[in-house]
Coordinates of C-alpha atoms in Angstrom, one line a residue:
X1 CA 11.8 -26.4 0.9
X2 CA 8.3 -26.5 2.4
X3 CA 6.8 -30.2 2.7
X4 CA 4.5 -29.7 -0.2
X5 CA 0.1 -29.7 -0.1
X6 CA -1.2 -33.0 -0.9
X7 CA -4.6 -32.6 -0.2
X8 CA -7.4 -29.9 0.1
X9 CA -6.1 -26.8 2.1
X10 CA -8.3 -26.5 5.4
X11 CA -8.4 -22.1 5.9
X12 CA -8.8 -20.0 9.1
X13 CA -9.4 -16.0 8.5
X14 CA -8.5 -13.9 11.5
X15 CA -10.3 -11.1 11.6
X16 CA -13.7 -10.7 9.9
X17 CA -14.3 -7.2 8.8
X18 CA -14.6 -5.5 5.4
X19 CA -11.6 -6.5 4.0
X20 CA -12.2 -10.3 4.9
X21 CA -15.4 -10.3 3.9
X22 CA -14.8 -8.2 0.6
X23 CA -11.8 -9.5 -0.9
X24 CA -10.4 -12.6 1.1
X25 CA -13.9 -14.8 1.0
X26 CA -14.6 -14.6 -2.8
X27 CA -11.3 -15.3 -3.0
X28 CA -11.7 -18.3 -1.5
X29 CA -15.1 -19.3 -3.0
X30 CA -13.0 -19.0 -6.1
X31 CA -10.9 -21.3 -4.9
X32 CA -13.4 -23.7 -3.4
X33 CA -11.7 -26.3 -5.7
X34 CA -9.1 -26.3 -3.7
X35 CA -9.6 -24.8 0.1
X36 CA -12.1 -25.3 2.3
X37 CA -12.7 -22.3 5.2
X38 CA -13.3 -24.5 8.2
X39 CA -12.6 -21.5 11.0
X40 CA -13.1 -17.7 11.5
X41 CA -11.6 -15.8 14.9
X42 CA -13.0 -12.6 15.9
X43 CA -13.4 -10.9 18.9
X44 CA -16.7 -9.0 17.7
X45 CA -19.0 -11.8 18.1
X46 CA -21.8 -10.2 16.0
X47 CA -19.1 -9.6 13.4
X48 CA -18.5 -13.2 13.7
X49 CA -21.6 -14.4 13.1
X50 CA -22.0 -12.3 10.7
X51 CA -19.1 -13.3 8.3
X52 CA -20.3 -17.4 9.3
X53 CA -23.6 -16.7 7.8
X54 CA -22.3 -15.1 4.8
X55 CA -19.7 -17.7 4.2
X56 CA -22.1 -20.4 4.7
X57 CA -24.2 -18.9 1.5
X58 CA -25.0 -21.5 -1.3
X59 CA -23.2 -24.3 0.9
X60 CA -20.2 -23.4 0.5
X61 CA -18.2 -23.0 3.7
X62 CA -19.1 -24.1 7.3
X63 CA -17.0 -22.1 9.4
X64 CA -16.4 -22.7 13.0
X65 CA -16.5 -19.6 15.0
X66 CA -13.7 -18.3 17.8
X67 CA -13.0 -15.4 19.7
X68 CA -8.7 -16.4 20.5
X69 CA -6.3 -17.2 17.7
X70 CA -4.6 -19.4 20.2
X71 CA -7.8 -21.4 20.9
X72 CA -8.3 -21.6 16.9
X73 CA -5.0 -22.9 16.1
X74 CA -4.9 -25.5 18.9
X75 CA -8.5 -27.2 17.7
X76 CA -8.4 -26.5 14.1
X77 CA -4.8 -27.0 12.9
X78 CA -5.3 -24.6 10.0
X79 CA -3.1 -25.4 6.8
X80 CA -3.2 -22.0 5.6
X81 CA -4.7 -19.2 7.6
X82 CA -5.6 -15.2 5.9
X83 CA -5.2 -12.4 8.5
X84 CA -7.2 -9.1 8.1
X85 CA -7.0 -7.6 11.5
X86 CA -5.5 -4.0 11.7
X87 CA -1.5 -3.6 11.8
X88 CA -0.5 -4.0 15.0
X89 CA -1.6 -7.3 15.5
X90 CA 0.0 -9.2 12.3
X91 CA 3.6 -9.9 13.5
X92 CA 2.0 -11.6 16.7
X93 CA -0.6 -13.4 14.9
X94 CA 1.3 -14.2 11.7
X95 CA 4.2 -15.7 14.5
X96 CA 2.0 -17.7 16.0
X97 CA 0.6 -19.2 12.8
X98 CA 3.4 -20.2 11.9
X99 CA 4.2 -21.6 15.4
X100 CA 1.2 -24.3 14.8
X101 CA 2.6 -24.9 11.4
X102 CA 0.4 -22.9 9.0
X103 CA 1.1 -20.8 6.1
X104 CA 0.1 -17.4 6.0
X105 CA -1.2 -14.6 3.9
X106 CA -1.9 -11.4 5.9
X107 CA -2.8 -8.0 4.8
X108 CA -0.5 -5.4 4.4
X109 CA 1.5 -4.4 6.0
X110 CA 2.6 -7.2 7.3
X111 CA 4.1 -6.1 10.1
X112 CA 5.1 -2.5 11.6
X113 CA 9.3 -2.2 10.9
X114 CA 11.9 -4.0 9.7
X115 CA 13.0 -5.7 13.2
X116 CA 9.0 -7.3 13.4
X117 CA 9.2 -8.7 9.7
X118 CA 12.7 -10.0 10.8
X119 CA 10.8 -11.5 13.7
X120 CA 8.5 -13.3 11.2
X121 CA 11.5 -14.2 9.1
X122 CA 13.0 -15.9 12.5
X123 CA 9.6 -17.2 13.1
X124 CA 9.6 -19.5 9.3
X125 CA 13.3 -20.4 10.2
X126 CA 12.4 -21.9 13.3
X127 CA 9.1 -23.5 12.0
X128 CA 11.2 -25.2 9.1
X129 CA 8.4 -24.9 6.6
X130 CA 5.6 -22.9 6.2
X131 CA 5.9 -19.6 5.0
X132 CA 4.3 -15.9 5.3
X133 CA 3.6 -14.0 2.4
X134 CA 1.8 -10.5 2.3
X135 CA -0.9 -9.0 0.5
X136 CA 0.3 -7.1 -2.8
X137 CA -2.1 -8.4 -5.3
X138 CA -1.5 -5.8 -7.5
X139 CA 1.7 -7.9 -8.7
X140 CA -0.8 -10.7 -9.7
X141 CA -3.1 -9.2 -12.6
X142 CA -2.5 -10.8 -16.0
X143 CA -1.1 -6.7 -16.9
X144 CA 1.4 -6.5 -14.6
X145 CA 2.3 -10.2 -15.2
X146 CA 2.7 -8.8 -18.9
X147 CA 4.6 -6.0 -18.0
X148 CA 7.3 -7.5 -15.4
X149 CA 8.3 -9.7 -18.6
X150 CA 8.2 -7.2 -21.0
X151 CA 10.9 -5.4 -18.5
X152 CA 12.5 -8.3 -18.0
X153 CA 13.5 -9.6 -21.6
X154 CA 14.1 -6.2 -22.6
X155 CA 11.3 -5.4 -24.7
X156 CA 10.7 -1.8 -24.0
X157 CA 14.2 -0.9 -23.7
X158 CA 16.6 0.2 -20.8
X159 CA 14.2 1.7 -18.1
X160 CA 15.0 5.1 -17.6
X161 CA 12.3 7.4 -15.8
X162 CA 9.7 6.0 -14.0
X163 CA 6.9 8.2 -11.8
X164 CA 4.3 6.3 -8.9
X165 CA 1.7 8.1 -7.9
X166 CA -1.3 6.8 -5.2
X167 CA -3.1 10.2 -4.7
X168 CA -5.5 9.6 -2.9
X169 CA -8.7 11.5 -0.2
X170 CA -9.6 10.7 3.4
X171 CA -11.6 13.0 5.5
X172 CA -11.7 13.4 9.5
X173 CA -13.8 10.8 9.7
X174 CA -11.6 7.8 8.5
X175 CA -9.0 8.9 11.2
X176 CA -11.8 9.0 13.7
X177 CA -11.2 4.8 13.8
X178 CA -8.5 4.7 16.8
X179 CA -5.9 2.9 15.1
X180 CA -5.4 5.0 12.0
X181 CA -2.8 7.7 11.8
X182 CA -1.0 6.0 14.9
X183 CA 2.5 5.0 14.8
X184 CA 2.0 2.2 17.4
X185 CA -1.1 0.8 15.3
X186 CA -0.7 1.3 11.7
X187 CA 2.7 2.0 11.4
X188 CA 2.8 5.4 9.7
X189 CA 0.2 6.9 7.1
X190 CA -0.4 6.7 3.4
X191 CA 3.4 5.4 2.6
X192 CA 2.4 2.4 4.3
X193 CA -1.2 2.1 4.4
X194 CA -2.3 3.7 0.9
X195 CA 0.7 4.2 -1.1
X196 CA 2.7 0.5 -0.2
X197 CA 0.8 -1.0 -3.3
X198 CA 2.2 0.7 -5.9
X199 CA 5.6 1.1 -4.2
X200 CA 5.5 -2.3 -4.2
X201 CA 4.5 -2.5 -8.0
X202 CA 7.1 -0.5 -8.7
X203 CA 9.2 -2.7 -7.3
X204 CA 8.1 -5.4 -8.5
X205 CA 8.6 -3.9 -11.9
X206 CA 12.1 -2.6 -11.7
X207 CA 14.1 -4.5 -9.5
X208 CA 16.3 -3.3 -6.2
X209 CA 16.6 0.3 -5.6
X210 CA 19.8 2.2 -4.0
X211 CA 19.3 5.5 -2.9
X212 CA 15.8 7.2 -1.7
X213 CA 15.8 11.1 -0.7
X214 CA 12.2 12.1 0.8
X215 CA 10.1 14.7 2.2
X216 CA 6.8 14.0 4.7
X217 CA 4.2 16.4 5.6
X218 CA 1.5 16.2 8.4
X219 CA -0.6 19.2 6.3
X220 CA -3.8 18.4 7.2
X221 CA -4.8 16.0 9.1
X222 CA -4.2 16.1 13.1
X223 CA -2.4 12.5 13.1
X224 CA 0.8 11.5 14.5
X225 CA 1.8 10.1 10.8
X226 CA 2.6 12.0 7.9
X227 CA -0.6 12.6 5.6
X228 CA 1.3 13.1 2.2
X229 CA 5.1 12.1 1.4
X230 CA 7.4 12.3 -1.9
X231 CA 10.4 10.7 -3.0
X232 CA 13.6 10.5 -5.7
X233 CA 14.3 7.3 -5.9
X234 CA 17.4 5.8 -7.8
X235 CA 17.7 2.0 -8.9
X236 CA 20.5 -0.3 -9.7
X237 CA 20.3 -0.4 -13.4
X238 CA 20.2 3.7 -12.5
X239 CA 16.8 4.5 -13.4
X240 CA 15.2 7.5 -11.8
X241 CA 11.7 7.5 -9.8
X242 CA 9.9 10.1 -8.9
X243 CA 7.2 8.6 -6.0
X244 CA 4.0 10.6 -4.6
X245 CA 1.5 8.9 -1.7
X246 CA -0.8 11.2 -0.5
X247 CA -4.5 11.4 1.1
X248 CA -5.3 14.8 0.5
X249 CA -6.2 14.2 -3.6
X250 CA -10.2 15.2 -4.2
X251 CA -9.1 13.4 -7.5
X252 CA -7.9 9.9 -6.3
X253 CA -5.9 7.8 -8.8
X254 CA -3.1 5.3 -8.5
X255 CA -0.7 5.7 -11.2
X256 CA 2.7 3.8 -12.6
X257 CA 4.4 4.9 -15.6
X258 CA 7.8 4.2 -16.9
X259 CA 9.9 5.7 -19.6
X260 CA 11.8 3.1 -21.7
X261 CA 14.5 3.8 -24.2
X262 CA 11.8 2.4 -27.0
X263 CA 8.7 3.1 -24.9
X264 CA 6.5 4.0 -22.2
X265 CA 4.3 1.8 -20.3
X266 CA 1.8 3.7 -18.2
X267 CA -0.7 1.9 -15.8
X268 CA -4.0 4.1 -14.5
X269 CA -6.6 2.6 -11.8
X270 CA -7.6 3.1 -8.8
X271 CA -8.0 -0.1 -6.5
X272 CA -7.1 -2.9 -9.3
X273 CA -6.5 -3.3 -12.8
X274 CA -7.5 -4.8 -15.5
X275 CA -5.6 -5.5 -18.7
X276 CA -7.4 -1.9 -20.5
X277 CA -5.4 -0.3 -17.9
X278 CA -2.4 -1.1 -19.2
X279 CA -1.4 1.4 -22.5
X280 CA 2.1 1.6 -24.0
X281 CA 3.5 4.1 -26.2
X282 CA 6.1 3.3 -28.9
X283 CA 9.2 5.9 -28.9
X284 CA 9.6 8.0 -32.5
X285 CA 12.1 5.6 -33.3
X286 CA 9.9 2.4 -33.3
X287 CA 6.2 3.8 -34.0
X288 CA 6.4 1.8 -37.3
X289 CA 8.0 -1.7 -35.5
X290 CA 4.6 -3.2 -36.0
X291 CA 5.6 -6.5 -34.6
X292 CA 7.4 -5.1 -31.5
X293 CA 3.6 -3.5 -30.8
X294 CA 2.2 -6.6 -30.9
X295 CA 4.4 -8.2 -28.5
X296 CA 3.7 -5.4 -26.5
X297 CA 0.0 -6.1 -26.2
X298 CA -1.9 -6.9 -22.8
X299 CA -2.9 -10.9 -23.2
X300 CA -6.4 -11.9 -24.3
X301 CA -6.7 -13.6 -21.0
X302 CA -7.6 -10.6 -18.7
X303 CA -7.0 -11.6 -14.9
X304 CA -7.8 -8.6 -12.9
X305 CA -5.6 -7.9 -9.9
X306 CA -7.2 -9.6 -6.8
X307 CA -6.7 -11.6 -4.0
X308 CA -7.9 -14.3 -5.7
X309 CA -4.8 -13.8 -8.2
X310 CA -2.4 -14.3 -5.4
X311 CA -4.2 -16.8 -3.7
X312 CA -4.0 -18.5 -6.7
X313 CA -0.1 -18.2 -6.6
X314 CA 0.0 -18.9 -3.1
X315 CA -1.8 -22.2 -3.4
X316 CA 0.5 -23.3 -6.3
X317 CA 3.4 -23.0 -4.2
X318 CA 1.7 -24.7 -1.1
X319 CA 1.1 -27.6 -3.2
X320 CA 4.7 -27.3 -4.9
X321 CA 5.9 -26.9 -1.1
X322 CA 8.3 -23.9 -2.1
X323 CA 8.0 -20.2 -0.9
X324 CA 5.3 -18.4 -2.6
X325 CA 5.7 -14.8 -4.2
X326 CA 5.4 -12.1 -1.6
X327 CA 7.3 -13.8 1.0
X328 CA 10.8 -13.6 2.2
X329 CA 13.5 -11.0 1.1
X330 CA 11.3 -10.1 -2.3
X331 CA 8.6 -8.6 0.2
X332 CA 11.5 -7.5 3.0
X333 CA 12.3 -5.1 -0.2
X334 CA 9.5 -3.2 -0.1
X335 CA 9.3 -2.7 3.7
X336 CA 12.8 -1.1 3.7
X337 CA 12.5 1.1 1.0
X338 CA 9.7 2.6 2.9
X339 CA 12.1 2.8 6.5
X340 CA 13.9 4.6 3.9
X341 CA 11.9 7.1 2.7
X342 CA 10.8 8.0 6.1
X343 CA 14.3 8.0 7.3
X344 CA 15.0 10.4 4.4
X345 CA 12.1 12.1 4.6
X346 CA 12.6 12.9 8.5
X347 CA 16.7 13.1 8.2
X348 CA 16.5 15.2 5.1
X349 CA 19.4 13.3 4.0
X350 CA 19.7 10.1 1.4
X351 CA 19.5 6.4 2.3
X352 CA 21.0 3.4 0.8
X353 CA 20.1 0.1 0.9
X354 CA 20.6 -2.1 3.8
X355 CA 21.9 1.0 5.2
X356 CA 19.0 0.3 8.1
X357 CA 20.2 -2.3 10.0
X358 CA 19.5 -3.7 13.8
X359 CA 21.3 -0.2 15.9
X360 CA 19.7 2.2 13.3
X361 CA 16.2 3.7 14.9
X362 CA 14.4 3.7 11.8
X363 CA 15.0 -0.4 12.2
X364 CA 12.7 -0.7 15.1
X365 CA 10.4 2.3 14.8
X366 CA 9.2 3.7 11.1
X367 CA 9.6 7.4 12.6
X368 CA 13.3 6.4 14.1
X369 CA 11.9 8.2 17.4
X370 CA 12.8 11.7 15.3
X371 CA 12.1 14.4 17.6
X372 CA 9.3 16.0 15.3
X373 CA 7.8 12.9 14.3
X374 CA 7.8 10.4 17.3
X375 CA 4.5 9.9 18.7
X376 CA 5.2 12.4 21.6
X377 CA 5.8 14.8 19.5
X378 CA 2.8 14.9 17.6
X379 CA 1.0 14.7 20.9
X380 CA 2.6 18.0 21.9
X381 CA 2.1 19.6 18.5
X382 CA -1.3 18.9 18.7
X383 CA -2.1 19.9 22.0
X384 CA -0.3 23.4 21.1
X385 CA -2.5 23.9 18.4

């Protein structure tokens, strides 16, 4: 156990762009009770300055400025710091976060492949307290909250047939930003920078998976990463999933439903969710079970997924000095089921879990340096073309 928070939480962001700015400051406005943003690292100085003058709206923050992490973390000693820098850079920065004894909560994905987030899981050993937990706020809306217990006791019945679906539409221009559609910088494409939220909901939802088959096309766009995958997906209670992630949708939606023995649960959004988005349908059998509908119902209290949800969470557990949700093998889960599916998808033949281990290539690289799909070879491919 984590020596718990008994005082107010002094913040650090690394990395001030849109999702920082967007999402991870009114998170922490929201939280002002609590936290107080005291440093901001950046090495876009008019960025910088930028994100200081917003935060410093209303009074709220006054954030010192820095263009190292290292610097940062040796003058500020950060309690908790927020990371929103692109891919590449979260295993190193999360690492050293940790290092200086800080907690972490960095955008997905949190790291690149299964050996990095082992790296960071080496990293919290050594520190011997704080903890890194990744963004998947979609777990944290008062719906999904509802939901996962619903599942849990029972209430809709033995899961059966579930179907996840992030369809989704980028043009040329999004891949013109030189980290996107790179292996080496984002990790892979829309199975883990688009579809990893609902994947992980899924998840989340249903417990441990066995057995993914996949498929992975590159159909449009000319990116070393796939731009559209699918997936069968088998879990331990032997539910069936059926799992889409694509950025070649002109109508985008992001899409969970599952198919209980007594009902179906079906959530439709696109970035978040609210309560409304939540509908369940009663089987034949239990249409007239009035008070199993009730039960059924989406609180009155609606809690939109958000960052500030799972900051929320996050803080609860730094002041409880336990490991927060999002962290540690729960989060590990969702990372290898996507190894998997590109494994399978590449392979053309099933995975298992914990069937990628240290030895396996899809362990250290997310395209297991497959002939067809390693960045060399998309190189080639599109120079030929």
């Amino acid at each position: 156990m984590a020596a718990a928070a008994t005082h107010r939480i002094r913040a650090a962001v690394i990395g001030t762009g849109a999702i920082v700015t967007g999402s991870h400051l009114p998170a922490l406005r929201d939280h002002a009770d609590r936290v107080d943003l005291v440093a901001a690292v950046d090495v876009a100085t008019d960025r910088l300055d930028a994100f200081r003058a917003t935060a410093a709206e209303g009074g709220t923050f006054d954030v010192t400025g820095y263009t190292e992490v290292a610097a940062m973390l040796a003058a500020e000693r950060p309690d908790l710091v927020l990371i929103g820098t692109p891919p590449s850079l979260h295993r190193e920065q999360t690492v050293a976060a940790l290092r200086s004894g800080a907690w972490v909560l960095c955008e997905k994905p949190l790291c690149l492949t299964l050996a990095e987030y082992d790296e960071i899981a080496a990293a919290e050993n050594e520190a011997g307290g704080p903890y890194a937990s990744v963004v998947f706020q979609h777990r944290y809306g008062s719906g999904a909250v509802h939901a996962r217990e619903l599942l849990a006791e029972g209430a809709l019945g033995r899961p059966l047939v579930a179907h996840c679906q992030t369809t989704w539409h980028r043009d040329t221009a999004y891949y013109a930003v030189p980290w996107r559609g790179r292996w080496e910088t984002e990790g892979g494409g829309p199975s883990m920078g688009h579809g990893i939220h609902q994947m992980d909901l899924l998840l989340h939802l249903l417990g441990d998976w066995t057995e993914v088959r996949g498929m992975a096309g590159r159909l449009v766009h000319q990116v070393e990463s796939e731009d559209v995958s699918t997936a069968l997906v088998r879990f331990a209670d032997g539910a069936m999933a059926t799992v889409v992630n694509s950025v070649l949708s002109p109508d985008e939606v992001s899409r969970i439903r599952i198919d209980c023995a007594d009902a179906t649960v079906e959530l439709t959004h696109l970035y978040g969710h609210r309560n409304d988005d939540w509908v369940y349908t009663p089987a034949p059998h239990v249409r007239e079970d009035t008070a199993r509908h009730r039960r059924w119902r989406t609180p009155a209290a609606d809690l939109p997924s958000s960052h500030g949800a799972q900051l929320s969470g996050l803080l609860d557990a730094m002041r409880d000095g336990v490991r927060p949700p999002g962290s540690g093998a729960d989060a590990r889960r969702t990372l290898e089921f996507i190894a998997a599916l590109y494994k399978a998808a590449f392979t053309g033949q099933p995975v298992r879990a914990g069937e990628i281990a240290p030895g396996d290539p899809y362990y250290a690289a997310m395209h297991g340096d497959h002939p067809e799909w390693a960045p060399k070879a998309a190189t080639a491919t599109t120079k030929e073309s």
